[in-house]
PDB file of C-alpha atoms in Angstrom:
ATOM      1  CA  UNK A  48     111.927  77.375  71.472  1.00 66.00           C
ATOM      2  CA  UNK A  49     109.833  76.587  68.390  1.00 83.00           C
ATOM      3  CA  UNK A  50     110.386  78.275  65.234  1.00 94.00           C
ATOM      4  CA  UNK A  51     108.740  77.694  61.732  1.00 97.00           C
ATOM      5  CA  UNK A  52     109.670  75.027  59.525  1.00 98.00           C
ATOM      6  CA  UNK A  53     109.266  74.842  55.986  1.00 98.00           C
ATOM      7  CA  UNK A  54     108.040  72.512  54.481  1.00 98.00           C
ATOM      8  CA  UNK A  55     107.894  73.794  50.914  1.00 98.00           C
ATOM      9  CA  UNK A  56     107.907  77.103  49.156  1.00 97.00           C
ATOM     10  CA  UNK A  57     103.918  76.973  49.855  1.00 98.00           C
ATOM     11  CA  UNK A  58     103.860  75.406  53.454  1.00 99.00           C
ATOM     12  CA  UNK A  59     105.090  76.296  56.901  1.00 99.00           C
ATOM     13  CA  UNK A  60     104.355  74.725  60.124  1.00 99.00           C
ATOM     14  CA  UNK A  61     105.425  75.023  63.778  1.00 98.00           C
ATOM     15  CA  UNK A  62     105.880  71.631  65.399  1.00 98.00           C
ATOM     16  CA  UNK A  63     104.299  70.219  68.188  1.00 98.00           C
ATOM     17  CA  UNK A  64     105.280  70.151  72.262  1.00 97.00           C
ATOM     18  CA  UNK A  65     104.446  67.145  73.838  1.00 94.00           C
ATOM     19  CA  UNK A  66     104.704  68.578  77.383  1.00 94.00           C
ATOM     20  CA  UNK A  67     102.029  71.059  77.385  1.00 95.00           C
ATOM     21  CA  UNK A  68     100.398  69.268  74.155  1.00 97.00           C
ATOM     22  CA  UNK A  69     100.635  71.559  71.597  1.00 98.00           C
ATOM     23  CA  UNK A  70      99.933  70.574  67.942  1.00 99.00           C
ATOM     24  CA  UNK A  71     101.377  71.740  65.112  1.00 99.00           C
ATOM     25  CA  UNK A  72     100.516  75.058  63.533  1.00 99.00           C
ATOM     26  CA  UNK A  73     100.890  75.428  59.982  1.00 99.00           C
ATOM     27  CA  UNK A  74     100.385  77.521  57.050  1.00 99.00           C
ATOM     28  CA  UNK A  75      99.708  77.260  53.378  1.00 99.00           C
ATOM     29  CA  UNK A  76      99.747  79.972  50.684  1.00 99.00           C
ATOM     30  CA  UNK A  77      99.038  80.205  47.507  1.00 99.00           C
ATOM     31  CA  UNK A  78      99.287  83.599  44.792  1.00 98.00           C
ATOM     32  CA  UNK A  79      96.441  85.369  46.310  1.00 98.00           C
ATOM     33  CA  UNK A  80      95.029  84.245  49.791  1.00 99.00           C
ATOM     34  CA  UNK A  81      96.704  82.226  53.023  1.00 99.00           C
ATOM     35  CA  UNK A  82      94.909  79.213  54.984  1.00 99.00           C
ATOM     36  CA  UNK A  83      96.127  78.820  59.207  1.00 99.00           C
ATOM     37  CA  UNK A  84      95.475  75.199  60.006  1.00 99.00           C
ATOM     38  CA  UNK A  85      94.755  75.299  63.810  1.00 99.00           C
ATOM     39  CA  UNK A  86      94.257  77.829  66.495  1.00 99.00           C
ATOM     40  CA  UNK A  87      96.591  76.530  68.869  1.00 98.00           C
ATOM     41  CA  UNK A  88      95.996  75.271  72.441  1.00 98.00           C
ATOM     42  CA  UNK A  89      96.891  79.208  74.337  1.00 97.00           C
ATOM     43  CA  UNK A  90      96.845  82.389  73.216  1.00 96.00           C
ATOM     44  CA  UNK A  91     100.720  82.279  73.570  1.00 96.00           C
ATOM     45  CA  UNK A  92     100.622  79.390  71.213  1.00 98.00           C
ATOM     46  CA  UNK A  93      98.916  81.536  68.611  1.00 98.00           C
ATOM     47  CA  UNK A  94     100.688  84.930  68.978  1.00 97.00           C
ATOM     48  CA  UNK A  95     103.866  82.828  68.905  1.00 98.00           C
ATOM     49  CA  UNK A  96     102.805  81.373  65.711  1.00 98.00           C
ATOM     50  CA  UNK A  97     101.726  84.907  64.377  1.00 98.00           C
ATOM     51  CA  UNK A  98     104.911  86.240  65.182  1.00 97.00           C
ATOM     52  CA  UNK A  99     106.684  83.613  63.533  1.00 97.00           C
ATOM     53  CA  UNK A 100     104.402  84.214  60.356  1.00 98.00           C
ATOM     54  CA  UNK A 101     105.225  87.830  60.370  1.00 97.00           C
ATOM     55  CA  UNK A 102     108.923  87.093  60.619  1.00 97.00           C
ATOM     56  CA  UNK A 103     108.561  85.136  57.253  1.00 97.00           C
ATOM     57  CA  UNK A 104     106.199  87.675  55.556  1.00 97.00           C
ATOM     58  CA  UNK A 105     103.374  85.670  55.775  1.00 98.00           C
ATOM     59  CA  UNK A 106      99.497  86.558  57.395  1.00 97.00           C
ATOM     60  CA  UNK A 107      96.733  84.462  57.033  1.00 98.00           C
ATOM     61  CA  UNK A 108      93.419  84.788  55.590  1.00 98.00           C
ATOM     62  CA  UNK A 109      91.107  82.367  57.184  1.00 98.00           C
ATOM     63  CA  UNK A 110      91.733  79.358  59.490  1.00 99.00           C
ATOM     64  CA  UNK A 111      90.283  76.049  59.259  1.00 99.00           C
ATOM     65  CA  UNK A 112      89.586  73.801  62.577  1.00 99.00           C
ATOM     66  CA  UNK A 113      90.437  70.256  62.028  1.00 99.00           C
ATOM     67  CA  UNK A 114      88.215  69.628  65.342  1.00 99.00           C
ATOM     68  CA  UNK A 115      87.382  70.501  68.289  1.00 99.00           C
ATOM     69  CA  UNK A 116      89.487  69.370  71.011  1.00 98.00           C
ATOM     70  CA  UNK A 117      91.219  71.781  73.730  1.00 98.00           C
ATOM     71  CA  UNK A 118      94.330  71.908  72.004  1.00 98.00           C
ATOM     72  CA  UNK A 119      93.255  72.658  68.902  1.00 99.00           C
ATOM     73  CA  UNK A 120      91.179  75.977  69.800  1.00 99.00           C
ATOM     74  CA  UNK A 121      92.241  77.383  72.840  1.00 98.00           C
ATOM     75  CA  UNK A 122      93.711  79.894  70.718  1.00 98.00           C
ATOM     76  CA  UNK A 123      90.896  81.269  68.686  1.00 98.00           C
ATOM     77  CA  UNK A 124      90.474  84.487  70.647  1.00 95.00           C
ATOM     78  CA  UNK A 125      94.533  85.523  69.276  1.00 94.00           C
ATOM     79  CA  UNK A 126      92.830  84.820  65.717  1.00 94.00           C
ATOM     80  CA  UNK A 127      91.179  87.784  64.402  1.00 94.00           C
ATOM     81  CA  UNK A 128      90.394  86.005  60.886  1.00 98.00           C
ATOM     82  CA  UNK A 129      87.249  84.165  59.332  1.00 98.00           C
ATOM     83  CA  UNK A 130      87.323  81.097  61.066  1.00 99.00           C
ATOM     84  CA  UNK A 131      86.098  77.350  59.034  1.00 99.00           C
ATOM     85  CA  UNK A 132      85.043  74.804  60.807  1.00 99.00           C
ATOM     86  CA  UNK A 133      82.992  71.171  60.173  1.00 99.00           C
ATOM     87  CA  UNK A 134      79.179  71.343  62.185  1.00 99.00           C
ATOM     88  CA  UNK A 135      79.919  69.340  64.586  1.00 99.00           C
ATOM     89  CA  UNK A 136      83.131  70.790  65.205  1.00 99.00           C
ATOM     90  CA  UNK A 137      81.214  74.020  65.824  1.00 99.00           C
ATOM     91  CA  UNK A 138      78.340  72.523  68.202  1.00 99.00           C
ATOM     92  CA  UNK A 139      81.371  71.362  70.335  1.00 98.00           C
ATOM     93  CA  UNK A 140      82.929  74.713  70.599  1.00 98.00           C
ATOM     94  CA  UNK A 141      79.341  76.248  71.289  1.00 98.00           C
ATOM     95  CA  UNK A 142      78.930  73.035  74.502  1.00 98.00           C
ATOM     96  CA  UNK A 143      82.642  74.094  75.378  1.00 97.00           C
ATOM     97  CA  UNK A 144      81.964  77.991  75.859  1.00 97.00           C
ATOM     98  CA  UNK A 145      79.492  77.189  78.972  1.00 96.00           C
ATOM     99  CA  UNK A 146      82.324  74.849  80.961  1.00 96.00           C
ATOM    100  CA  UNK A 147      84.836  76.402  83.151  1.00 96.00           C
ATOM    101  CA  UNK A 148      88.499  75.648  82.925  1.00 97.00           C
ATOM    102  CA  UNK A 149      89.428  76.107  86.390  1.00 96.00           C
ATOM    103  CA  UNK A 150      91.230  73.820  88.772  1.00 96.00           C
ATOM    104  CA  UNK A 151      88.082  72.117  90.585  1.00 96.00           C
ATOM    105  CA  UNK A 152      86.236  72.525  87.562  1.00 96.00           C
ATOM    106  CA  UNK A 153      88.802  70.089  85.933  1.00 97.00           C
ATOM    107  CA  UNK A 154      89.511  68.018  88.428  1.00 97.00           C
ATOM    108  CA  UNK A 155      85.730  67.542  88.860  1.00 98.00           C
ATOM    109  CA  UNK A 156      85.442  66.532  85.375  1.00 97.00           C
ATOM    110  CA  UNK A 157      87.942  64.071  85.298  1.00 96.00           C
ATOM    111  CA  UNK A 158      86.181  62.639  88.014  1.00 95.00           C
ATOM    112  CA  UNK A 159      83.418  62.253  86.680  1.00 94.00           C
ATOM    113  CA  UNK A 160      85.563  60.756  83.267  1.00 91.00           C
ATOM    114  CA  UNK A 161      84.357  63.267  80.801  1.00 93.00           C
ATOM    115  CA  UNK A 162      87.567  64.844  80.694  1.00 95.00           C
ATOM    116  CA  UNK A 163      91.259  63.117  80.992  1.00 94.00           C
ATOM    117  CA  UNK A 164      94.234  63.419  83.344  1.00 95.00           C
ATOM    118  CA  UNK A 165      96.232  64.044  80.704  1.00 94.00           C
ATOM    119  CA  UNK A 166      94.510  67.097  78.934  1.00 96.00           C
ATOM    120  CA  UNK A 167      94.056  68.682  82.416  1.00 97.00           C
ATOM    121  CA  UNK A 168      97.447  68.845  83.300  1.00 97.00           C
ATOM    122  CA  UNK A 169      98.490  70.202  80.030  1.00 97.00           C
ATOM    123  CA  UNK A 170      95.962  72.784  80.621  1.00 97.00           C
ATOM    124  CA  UNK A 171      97.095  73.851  83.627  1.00 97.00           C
ATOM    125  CA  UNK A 172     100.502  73.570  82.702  1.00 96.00           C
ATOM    126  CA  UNK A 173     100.004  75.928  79.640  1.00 96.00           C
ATOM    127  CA  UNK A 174      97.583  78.264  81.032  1.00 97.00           C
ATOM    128  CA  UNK A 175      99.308  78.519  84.694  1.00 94.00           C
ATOM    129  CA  UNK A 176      97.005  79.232  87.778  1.00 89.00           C
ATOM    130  CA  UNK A 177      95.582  82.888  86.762  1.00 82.00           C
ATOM    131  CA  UNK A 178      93.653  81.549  83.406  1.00 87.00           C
ATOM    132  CA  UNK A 179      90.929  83.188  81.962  1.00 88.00           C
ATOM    133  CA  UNK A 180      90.269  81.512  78.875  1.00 94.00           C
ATOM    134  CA  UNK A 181      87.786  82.244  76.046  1.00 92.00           C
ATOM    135  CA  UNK A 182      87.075  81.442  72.451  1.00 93.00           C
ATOM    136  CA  UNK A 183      84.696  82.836  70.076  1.00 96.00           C
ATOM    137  CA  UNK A 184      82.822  80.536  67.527  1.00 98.00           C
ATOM    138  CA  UNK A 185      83.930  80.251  64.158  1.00 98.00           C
ATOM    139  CA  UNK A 186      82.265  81.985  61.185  1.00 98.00           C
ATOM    140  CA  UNK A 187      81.927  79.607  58.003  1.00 99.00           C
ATOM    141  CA  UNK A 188      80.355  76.272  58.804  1.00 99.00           C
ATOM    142  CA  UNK A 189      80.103  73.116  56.481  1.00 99.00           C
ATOM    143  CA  UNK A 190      78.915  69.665  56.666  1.00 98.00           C
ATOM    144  CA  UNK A 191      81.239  67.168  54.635  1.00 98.00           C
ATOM    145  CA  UNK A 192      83.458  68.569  52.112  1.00 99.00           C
ATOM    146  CA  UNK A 193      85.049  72.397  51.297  1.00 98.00           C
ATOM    147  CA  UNK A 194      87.159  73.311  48.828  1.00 99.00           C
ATOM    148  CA  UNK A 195      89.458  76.930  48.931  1.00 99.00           C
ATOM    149  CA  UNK A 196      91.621  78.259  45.905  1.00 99.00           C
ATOM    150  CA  UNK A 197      94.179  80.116  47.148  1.00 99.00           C
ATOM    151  CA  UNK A 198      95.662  80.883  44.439  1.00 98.00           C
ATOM    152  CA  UNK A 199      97.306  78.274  42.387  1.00 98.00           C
ATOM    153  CA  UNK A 200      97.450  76.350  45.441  1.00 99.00           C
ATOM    154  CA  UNK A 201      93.466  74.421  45.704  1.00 99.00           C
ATOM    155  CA  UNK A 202      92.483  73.043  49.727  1.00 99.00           C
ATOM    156  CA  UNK A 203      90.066  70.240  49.726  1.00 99.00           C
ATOM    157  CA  UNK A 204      88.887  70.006  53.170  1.00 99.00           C
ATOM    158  CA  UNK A 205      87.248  66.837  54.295  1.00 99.00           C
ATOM    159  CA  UNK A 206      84.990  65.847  57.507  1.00 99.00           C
ATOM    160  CA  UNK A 207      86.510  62.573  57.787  1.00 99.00           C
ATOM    161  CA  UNK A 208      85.548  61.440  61.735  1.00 98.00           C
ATOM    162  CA  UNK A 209      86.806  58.286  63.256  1.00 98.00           C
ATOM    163  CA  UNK A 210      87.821  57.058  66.801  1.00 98.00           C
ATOM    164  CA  UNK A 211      89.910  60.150  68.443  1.00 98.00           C
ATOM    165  CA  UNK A 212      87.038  62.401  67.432  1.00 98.00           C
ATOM    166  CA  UNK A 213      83.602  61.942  65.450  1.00 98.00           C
ATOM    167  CA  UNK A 214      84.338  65.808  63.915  1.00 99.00           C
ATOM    168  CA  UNK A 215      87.783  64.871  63.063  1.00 99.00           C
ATOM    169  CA  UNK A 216      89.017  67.006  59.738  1.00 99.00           C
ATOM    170  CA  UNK A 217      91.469  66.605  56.793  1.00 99.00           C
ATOM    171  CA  UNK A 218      93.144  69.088  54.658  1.00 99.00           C
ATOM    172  CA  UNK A 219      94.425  68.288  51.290  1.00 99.00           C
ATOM    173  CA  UNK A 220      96.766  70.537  49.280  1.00 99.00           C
ATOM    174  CA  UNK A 221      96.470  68.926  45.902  1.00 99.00           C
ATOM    175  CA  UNK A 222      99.031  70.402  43.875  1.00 99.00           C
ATOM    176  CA  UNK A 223     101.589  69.811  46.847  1.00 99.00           C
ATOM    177  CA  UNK A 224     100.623  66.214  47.460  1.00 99.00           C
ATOM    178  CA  UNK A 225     100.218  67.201  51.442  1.00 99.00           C
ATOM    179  CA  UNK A 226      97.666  65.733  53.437  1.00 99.00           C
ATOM    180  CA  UNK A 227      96.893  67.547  56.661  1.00 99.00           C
ATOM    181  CA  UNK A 228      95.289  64.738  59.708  1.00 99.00           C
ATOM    182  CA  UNK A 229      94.837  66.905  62.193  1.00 99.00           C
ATOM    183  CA  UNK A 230      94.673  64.175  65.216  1.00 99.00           C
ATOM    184  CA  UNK A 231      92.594  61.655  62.765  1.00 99.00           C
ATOM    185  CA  UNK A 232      94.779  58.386  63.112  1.00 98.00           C
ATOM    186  CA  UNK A 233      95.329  58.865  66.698  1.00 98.00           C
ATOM    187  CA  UNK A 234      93.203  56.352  69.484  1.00 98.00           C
ATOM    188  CA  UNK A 235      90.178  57.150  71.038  1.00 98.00           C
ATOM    189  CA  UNK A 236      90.928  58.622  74.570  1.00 96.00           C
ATOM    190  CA  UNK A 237      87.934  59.517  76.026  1.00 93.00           C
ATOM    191  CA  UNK A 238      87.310  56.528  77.234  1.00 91.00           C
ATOM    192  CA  UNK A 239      88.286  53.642  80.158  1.00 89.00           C
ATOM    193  CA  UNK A 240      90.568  52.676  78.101  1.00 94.00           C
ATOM    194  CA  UNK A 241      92.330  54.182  75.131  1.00 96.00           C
ATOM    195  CA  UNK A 242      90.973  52.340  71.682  1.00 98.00           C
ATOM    196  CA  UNK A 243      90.433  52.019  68.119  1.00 99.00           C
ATOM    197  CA  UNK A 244      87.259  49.851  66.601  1.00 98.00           C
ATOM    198  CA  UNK A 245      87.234  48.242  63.796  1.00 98.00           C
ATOM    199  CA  UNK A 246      84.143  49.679  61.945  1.00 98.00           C
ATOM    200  CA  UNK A 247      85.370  53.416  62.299  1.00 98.00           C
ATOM    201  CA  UNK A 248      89.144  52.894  61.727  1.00 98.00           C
ATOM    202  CA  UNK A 249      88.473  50.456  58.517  1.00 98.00           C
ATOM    203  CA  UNK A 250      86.323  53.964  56.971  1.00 98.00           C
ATOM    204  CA  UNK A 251      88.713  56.082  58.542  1.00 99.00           C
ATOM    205  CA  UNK A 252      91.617  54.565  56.666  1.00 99.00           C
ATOM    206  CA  UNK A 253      89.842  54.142  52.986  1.00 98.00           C
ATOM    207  CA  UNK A 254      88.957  58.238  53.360  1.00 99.00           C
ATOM    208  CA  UNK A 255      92.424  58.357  53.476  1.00 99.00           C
ATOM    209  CA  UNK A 256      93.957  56.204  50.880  1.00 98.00           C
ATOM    210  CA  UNK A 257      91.470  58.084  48.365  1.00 98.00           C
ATOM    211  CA  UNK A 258      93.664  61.014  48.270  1.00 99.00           C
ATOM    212  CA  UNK A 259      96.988  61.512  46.027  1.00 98.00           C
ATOM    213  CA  UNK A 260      99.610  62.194  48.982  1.00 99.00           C
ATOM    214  CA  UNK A 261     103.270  62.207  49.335  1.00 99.00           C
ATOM    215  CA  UNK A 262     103.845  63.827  52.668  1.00 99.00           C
ATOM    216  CA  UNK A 263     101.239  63.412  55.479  1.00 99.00           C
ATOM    217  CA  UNK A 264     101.288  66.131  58.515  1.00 99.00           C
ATOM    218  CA  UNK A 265     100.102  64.844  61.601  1.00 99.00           C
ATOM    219  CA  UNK A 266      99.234  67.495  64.710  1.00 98.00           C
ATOM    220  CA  UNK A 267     101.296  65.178  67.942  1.00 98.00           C
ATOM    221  CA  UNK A 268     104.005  63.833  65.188  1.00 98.00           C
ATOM    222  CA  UNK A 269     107.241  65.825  65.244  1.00 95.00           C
ATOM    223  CA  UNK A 270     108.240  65.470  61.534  1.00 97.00           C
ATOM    224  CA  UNK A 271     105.855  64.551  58.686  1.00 98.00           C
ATOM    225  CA  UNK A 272     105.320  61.104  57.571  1.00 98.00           C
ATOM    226  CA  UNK A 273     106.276  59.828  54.374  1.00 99.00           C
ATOM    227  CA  UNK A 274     103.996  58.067  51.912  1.00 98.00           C
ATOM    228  CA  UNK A 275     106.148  54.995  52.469  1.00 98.00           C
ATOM    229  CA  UNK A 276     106.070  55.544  56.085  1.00 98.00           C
ATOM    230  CA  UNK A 277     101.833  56.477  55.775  1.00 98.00           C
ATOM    231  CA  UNK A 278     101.606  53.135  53.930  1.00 98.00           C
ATOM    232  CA  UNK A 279     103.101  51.038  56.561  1.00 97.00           C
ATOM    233  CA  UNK A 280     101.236  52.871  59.222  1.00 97.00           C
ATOM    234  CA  UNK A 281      97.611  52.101  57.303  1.00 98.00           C
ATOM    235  CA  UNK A 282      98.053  48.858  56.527  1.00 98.00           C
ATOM    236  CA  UNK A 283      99.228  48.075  60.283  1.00 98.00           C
ATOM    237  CA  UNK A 284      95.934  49.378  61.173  1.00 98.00           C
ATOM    238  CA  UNK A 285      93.812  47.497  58.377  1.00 98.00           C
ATOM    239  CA  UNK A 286      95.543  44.116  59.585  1.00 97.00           C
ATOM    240  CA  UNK A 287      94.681  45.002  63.175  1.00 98.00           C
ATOM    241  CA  UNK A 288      90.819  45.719  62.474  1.00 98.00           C
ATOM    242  CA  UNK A 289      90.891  42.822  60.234  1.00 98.00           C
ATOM    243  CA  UNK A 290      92.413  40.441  62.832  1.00 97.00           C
ATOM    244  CA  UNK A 291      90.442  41.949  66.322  1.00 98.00           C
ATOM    245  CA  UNK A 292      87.664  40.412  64.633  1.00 97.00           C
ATOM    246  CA  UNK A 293      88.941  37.033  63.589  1.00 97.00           C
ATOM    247  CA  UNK A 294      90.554  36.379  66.502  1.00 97.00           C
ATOM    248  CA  UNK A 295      87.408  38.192  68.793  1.00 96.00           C
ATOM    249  CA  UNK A 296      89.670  40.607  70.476  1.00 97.00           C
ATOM    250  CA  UNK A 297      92.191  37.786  71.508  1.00 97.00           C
ATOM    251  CA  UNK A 298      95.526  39.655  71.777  1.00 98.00           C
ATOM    252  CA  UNK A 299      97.824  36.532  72.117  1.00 97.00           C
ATOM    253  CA  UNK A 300      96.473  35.409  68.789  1.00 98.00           C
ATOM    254  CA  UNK A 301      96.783  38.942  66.742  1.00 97.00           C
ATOM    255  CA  UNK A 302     100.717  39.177  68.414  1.00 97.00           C
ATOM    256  CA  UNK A 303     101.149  36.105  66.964  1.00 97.00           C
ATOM    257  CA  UNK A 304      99.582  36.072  63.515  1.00 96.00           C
ATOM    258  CA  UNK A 305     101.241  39.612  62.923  1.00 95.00           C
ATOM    259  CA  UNK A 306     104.845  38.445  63.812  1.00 97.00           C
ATOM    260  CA  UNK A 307     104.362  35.477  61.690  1.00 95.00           C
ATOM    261  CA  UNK A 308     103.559  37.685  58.864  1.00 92.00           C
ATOM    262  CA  UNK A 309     106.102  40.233  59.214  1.00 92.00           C
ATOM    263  CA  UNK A 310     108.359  37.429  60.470  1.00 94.00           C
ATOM    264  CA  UNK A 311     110.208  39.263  63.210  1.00 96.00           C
ATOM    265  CA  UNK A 312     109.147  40.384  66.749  1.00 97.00           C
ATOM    266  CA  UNK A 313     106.990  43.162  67.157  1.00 97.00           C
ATOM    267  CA  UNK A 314     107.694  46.664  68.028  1.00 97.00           C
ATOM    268  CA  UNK A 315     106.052  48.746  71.292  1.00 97.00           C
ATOM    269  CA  UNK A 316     104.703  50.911  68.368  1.00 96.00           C
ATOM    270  CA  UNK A 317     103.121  47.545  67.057  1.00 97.00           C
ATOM    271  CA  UNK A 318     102.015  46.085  70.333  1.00 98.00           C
ATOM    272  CA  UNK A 319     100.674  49.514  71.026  1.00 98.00           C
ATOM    273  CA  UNK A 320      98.320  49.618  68.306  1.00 98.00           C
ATOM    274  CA  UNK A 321      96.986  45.999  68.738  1.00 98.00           C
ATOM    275  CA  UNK A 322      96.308  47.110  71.949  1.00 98.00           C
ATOM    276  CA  UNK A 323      94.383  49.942  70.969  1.00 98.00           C
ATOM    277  CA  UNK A 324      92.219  47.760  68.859  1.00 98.00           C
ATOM    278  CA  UNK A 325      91.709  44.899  71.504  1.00 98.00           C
ATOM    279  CA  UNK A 326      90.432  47.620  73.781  1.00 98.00           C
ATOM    280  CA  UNK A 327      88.114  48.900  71.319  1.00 97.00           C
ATOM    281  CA  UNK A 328      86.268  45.052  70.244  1.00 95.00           C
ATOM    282  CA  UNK A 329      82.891  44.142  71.509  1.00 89.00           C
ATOM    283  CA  UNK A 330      80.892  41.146  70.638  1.00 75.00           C
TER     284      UNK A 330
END
């Protein structure tokens, strides 16, 4: 069973469930006005988060999409509050109202490799066989940055893009040092192979760095990162984009240069993410 985790005296969050991949919900307040990160991948999802809001004392005001993948806005018809979204973000949602979620429907489109084994189990997994599912389009729309004061408590949100999804979001909450990725930092997987490049993950991660953080929320990770731990993470991924082009996508050569540097043997994690990157190079 999930239940709400706080983070701070301003910030709650539900965590995430692999299984049927649900991201993490979460919550900020400030003196006057509440901001829902994420719809949730079900109605269920949503009310469960509601519920769990209402148990706390806490309703929200708006609700800002950090993009537009399944997961993330399956949920919008339990919202019943302004929702904020990035353009593209919205243009998705608008292309995703005329597909059908059904069983041949998905299995057609993973067929056809526009949608991934993966997400279409989840789907049916959290939706079960009688699903009728539908999601109304957000209300605010905006192109690159937003800011919200919510009372003591300011959100900068960020369009930010980069490999997993080109309307990929961020939310900052500046006075608690919290930096919201949505799925941001996660690979490419709407492709043949699962990948990072080098171009997008090299902007990706200075968009980043720019911002004052201490604690980093991520929507598949089940506790929040630490800057130490963000740090490490980052500059993994700058030596990676840095090396799949010296090397020219060799793998042997960027497992080797990276051991030698960190002089031990690499982790899964670590092999992993040169992996990702390899997959992503073209000459």
């Amino acid at each position: 069973m999930q239940t709400l985790q706080h983070l701070s005296k301003r910030i709650v969050y539900l965590p995430p469930v692999q299984e049927t991949d649900r991201p993490v919900l979460a919550a900020v307040t400030g003196n006057k006005k509440t901001l829902i990160i994420d719809a949730g991948n079900s109605v269920r999802h949503a009310q469960l988060f509601k519920d769990e809001l209402l148990r706390n004392d806490i309703s929200g005001n708006f609700l800002v999409l950090t993009h537009s993948h399944w997961d993330h806005v399956f949920g919008l018809e339990n919202i019943g509050i302004p929702v904020i979204c990035q353009e593209k973000t919205y243009t998705n949602i608008k292309d995703m109202q005329q597909l059908s979620w059904e069983d041949r429907a998905l299995d057609q489109r993973v067929e056809e490799g526009t949608e991934i084994t993966f997400c279409a189990d989840a789907i049916k997994l959290e939706h079960g066989t009688n699903r009728e599912i539908s999601f109304p389009l957000p209300d605010i729309i905006f192109e690159r940055t937003m800011t919200i004061d919510l009372g003591n408590i300011t959100c900068v949100i960020e369009h930010v893009g980069g490999d997993h999804a080109k309307d990929s979001c961020i939310i900052y909450v500046r006075e608690e040092k919290t930096l919201f990725l949505g799925d941001c930092l996660y690979a490419n997987l709407y492709a043949e192979k699962w990948n990072y490049t080098p171009e997008q993950a090299s902007l990706l991660i200075k968009k980043i760095e720019a911002y004052d953080a201490e604690t980093y929320i991520l929507s598949h990770h089940d506790k929040p990162c630490t800057r130490l731990e963000m740090e490490a993470e980052l500059k993994l991924m700058k030596e990676c984009a840095r090396a799949v082009v010296e090397h020219r996508g060799n793998r042997a050569l960027m497992e080797q240069e990276l051991a030698k540097e960190l002089k031990r043997d690499l982790t899964e994690d670590e092999r992993e993410t040169i992996g990702f990157f390899v997959n992503g190079y073209f000459e």
